[in-house]
mmCIF file of C-alpha atoms and ligand atoms in Angstrom:
data_model
loop_
_atom_site.group_PDB
_atom_site.id
_atom_site.type_symbol
_atom_site.label_atom_id
_atom_site.label_comp_id
_atom_site.label_asym_id
_atom_site.label_seq_id
_atom_site.Cartn_x
_atom_site.Cartn_y
_atom_site.Cartn_z
ATOM 1 C CA MET A 1 64.723 106.344 -11.309
ATOM 2 C CA VAL A 2 64.994 102.575 -11.233
ATOM 3 C CA GLU A 3 61.276 101.990 -10.839
ATOM 4 C CA ARG A 4 60.580 104.032 -13.909
ATOM 5 C CA ASP A 5 63.243 102.357 -16.017
ATOM 6 C CA ASP A 6 62.021 98.841 -15.407
ATOM 7 C CA ASP A 7 58.319 99.719 -15.340
ATOM 8 C CA ARG A 8 57.707 97.566 -12.246
ATOM 9 C CA TRP A 9 55.991 100.543 -10.657
ATOM 10 C CA ARG A 10 52.944 99.887 -12.816
ATOM 11 C CA ALA A 11 52.081 96.791 -10.784
ATOM 12 C CA ARG A 12 51.580 98.978 -7.716
ATOM 13 C CA ALA A 13 49.535 101.692 -9.415
ATOM 14 C CA ALA A 14 46.452 102.769 -7.508
ATOM 15 C CA CYS A 15 44.541 103.211 -10.750
ATOM 16 C CA ARG A 16 44.631 99.486 -11.459
ATOM 17 C CA SER A 17 41.619 99.087 -9.229
ATOM 18 C CA VAL A 18 39.484 101.840 -10.757
ATOM 19 C CA ASP A 19 37.868 102.559 -14.110
ATOM 20 C CA PRO A 20 40.637 103.779 -16.501
ATOM 21 C CA GLU A 21 38.151 106.132 -18.147
ATOM 22 C CA MET A 22 38.254 108.173 -14.962
ATOM 23 C CA PHE A 23 41.655 109.498 -16.097
ATOM 24 C CA PHE A 24 40.383 110.827 -19.400
ATOM 25 C CA PRO A 25 38.005 113.715 -18.728
ATOM 26 C CA THR A 26 35.158 113.913 -21.206
ATOM 27 C CA ALA A 27 34.589 117.602 -20.504
ATOM 28 C CA GLU A 28 37.075 119.962 -22.140
ATOM 29 C CA SER A 29 36.880 122.795 -19.641
ATOM 30 C CA GLY A 30 34.822 124.411 -16.919
ATOM 31 C CA ALA A 31 33.380 122.983 -13.740
ATOM 32 C CA ALA A 32 32.690 119.554 -15.228
ATOM 33 C CA TYR A 33 36.297 119.247 -16.359
ATOM 34 C CA ASP A 34 37.569 120.407 -12.968
ATOM 35 C CA ARG A 35 35.393 117.821 -11.225
ATOM 36 C CA GLN A 36 36.595 115.006 -13.457
ATOM 37 C CA VAL A 37 40.228 115.985 -13.007
ATOM 38 C CA ALA A 38 39.802 116.258 -9.241
ATOM 39 C CA ARG A 39 38.339 112.771 -9.159
ATOM 40 C CA ALA A 40 41.354 111.333 -10.974
ATOM 41 C CA ARG A 41 43.773 113.334 -8.861
ATOM 42 C CA ARG A 42 42.268 111.858 -5.698
ATOM 43 C CA VAL A 43 43.340 108.428 -6.890
ATOM 44 C CA CYS A 44 46.799 109.683 -7.865
ATOM 45 C CA ARG A 45 47.257 111.333 -4.478
ATOM 46 C CA ARG A 46 47.002 108.029 -2.672
ATOM 47 C CA CYS A 47 49.064 106.180 -5.286
ATOM 48 C CA PRO A 48 52.386 104.791 -4.008
ATOM 49 C CA VAL A 49 54.072 105.191 -7.387
ATOM 50 C CA GLN A 50 52.932 108.679 -8.280
ATOM 51 C CA ALA A 51 56.460 110.064 -8.749
ATOM 52 C CA ALA A 52 57.490 107.317 -11.176
ATOM 53 C CA CYS A 53 54.226 107.656 -13.046
ATOM 54 C CA ARG A 54 54.572 111.434 -13.253
ATOM 55 C CA ASP A 55 58.093 111.195 -14.694
ATOM 56 C CA TRP A 56 56.938 108.708 -17.279
ATOM 57 C CA ALA A 57 53.794 110.649 -18.134
ATOM 58 C CA ILE A 58 55.629 113.952 -18.578
ATOM 59 C CA ASP A 59 57.831 112.330 -21.185
ATOM 60 C CA ASP A 60 55.504 109.888 -22.858
ATOM 61 C CA LEU A 61 51.800 110.399 -22.250
ATOM 62 C CA PRO A 62 50.055 113.071 -24.307
ATOM 63 C CA HIS A 63 46.497 112.648 -23.008
ATOM 64 C CA GLY A 64 44.585 112.324 -19.791
ATOM 65 C CA VAL A 65 45.457 112.699 -16.144
ATOM 66 C CA ALA A 66 48.502 110.795 -14.911
ATOM 67 C CA GLY A 67 50.883 111.183 -12.044
ATOM 68 C CA GLY A 68 48.407 113.684 -10.630
ATOM 69 C CA LEU A 69 48.935 116.041 -13.574
ATOM 70 C CA THR A 70 46.699 117.012 -16.458
ATOM 71 C CA GLU A 71 48.026 116.987 -20.002
ATOM 72 C CA ASN A 72 48.462 120.790 -19.924
ATOM 73 C CA GLU A 73 50.392 120.605 -16.676
ATOM 74 C CA ARG A 74 52.636 117.917 -18.141
ATOM 75 C CA ARG A 75 53.171 119.963 -21.296
ATOM 76 C CA ARG A 76 54.309 122.918 -19.165
ATOM 77 C CA ALA A 77 56.624 120.646 -17.166
ATOM 78 C CA ARG A 78 58.059 119.302 -20.413
ATOM 79 C CA ARG A 79 58.735 122.812 -21.723
ATOM 80 C CA ALA A 80 60.383 123.826 -18.442
ATOM 81 C CA THR A 81 62.593 120.741 -18.614
ATOM 82 C CA THR A 82 63.561 121.560 -22.182
ATOM 83 C CA ARG A 83 64.435 125.137 -21.229
ATOM 84 C CA ARG A 84 66.556 123.909 -18.318
ATOM 85 C CA ALA A 85 68.350 121.430 -20.581
ATOM 86 C CA ARG A 86 69.101 124.143 -23.135
ATOM 87 C CA ARG A 87 70.529 126.371 -20.436
ATOM 88 C CA ALA A 88 72.624 123.491 -19.122
ATOM 89 C CA GLU A 89 73.958 122.924 -22.638
ATOM 90 C CA LEU A 90 74.955 126.565 -22.905
ATOM 91 C CA ARG A 91 76.582 126.880 -19.498
ATOM 92 C CA PRO A 92 79.774 124.845 -20.045
ATOM 93 C CA ALA A 93 80.623 126.986 -23.032
ATOM 94 C CA VAL A 94 80.649 130.154 -20.956
ATOM 95 C CA ALA A 95 82.196 129.006 -17.678
ATOM 96 C CA PRO A 96 84.040 130.212 -15.786
ATOM 97 C CA ALA A 97 82.387 133.614 -15.799
ATOM 98 C CA PRO A 98 85.486 135.783 -15.127
ATOM 99 C CA VAL A 99 87.043 134.555 -18.360
ATOM 100 C CA LEU A 100 84.200 136.172 -20.242
ATOM 101 C CA ARG A 101 85.409 139.622 -19.359
ATOM 102 C CA THR A 102 88.653 139.183 -21.235
ATOM 103 C CA ASP A 103 87.835 136.536 -23.819
ATOM 104 C CA ARG A 104 84.493 136.893 -25.552
ATOM 105 C CA ALA A 105 85.081 134.143 -28.091
ATOM 106 C CA PRO A 106 83.477 131.316 -26.046
ATOM 107 C CA VAL A 107 80.423 133.486 -25.389
ATOM 108 C CA ILE A 108 80.049 134.406 -29.006
ATOM 109 C CA SER A 109 80.567 130.847 -30.074
ATOM 110 C CA ALA A 110 77.906 129.621 -27.632
ATOM 111 C CA GLY A 111 75.573 132.364 -28.798
ATOM 112 C CA ARG A 112 76.075 131.422 -32.424
ATOM 113 C CA ALA A 113 75.385 127.762 -31.673
ATOM 114 C CA ALA A 114 72.283 128.654 -29.682
ATOM 115 C CA LEU A 115 70.959 130.890 -32.464
ATOM 116 C CA ALA A 116 71.549 128.142 -34.992
ATOM 117 C CA ALA A 117 69.674 125.724 -32.740
ATOM 118 C CA GLY A 118 66.721 128.109 -32.605
ATOM 119 C CA VAL A 119 67.003 128.901 -28.893
ATOM 120 C CA ASP A 120 64.935 131.894 -27.824
ATOM 121 C CA ARG A 121 67.020 135.079 -28.002
ATOM 122 C CA ASP A 122 65.995 136.273 -24.555
ATOM 123 C CA ASP A 123 67.077 132.925 -23.118
ATOM 124 C CA ILE A 124 70.428 133.208 -24.878
ATOM 125 C CA ALA A 125 70.962 136.711 -23.512
ATOM 126 C CA ARG A 126 70.069 135.656 -19.985
ATOM 127 C CA VAL A 127 72.187 132.524 -19.954
ATOM 128 C CA LEU A 128 75.214 134.090 -21.583
ATOM 129 C CA GLY A 129 75.041 137.294 -19.577
ATOM 130 C CA VAL A 130 74.768 139.626 -22.545
ATOM 131 C CA THR A 131 72.086 142.059 -23.591
ATOM 132 C CA ARG A 132 69.292 141.115 -25.921
ATOM 133 C CA ARG A 133 70.676 143.757 -28.290
ATOM 134 C CA THR A 134 73.941 141.867 -28.451
ATOM 135 C CA VAL A 135 72.150 138.661 -29.360
ATOM 136 C CA ASP A 136 70.172 140.530 -32.023
ATOM 137 C CA ARG A 137 73.440 141.891 -33.393
ATOM 138 C CA TRP A 138 74.924 138.405 -33.544
ATOM 139 C CA ALA A 139 71.858 137.200 -35.387
ATOM 140 C CA ALA A 140 71.893 140.141 -37.812
ATOM 141 C CA ALA A 141 75.543 139.625 -38.557
ATOM 142 C CA GLY A 142 74.823 135.984 -39.280
ATOM 143 C CA ALA A 143 76.879 135.714 -36.126
ATOM 144 C CA VAL A 144 79.954 136.750 -35.286
ATOM 145 C CA VAL A 145 83.228 138.387 -35.477
ATOM 146 C CA ALA A 146 85.713 137.019 -32.969
ATOM 147 C CA GLY A 147 86.233 139.407 -30.114
ATOM 148 C CA GLY A 148 82.905 141.180 -30.705
ATOM 149 C CA GLY A 149 80.093 141.227 -28.216
ATOM 150 C CA ARG A 150 78.478 143.669 -25.909
HETATM 151 S S1 SF4 B 201 49.833 108.360 -10.213
HETATM 152 FE FE1 SF4 B 201 47.729 108.210 -10.849
HETATM 153 S S2 SF4 B 201 47.785 107.649 -13.018
HETATM 154 FE FE2 SF4 B 201 49.810 107.288 -12.156
HETATM 155 S S3 SF4 B 201 49.849 105.145 -11.599
HETATM 156 FE FE3 SF4 B 201 49.234 106.283 -9.790
HETATM 157 S S4 SF4 B 201 47.018 106.377 -9.849
HETATM 158 FE FE4 SF4 B 201 47.702 105.740 -11.855
#
């Protein structure tokens, strides 16, 4: 997003005209926290650059409300993005799917790389189209004998 890259969006931020402290709830939970977050969100909702702010905040802002999201919401968004990126990294190694039926080597190779990178085993199984047991076997074998698999 161009606006985000050049940071010009900040000049149009709705929060420039309000107390910045409003975006950092003092309560940690409960009704007081909800009220403080809602107050900040009301400003974000009418902000013309909310999308650019949200993208930036998800990547770079650990605390407070920004882009209409709390820090926990941004953390979840960040994790989801990371999971999607990991899946995207795995996909090219296993496409096209029909090849997998006859040649398991790319699948095994992708699985080995994913295990080495610390990717969750259930995620590996889902993305590569193998059972969790297969992934466990790869891990136990220190991964992999060519032509092995399911
Ligand atoms: S979305 Fe909210 S925090 Fe972000 S610039 Fe707009 S008002 Fe400020």
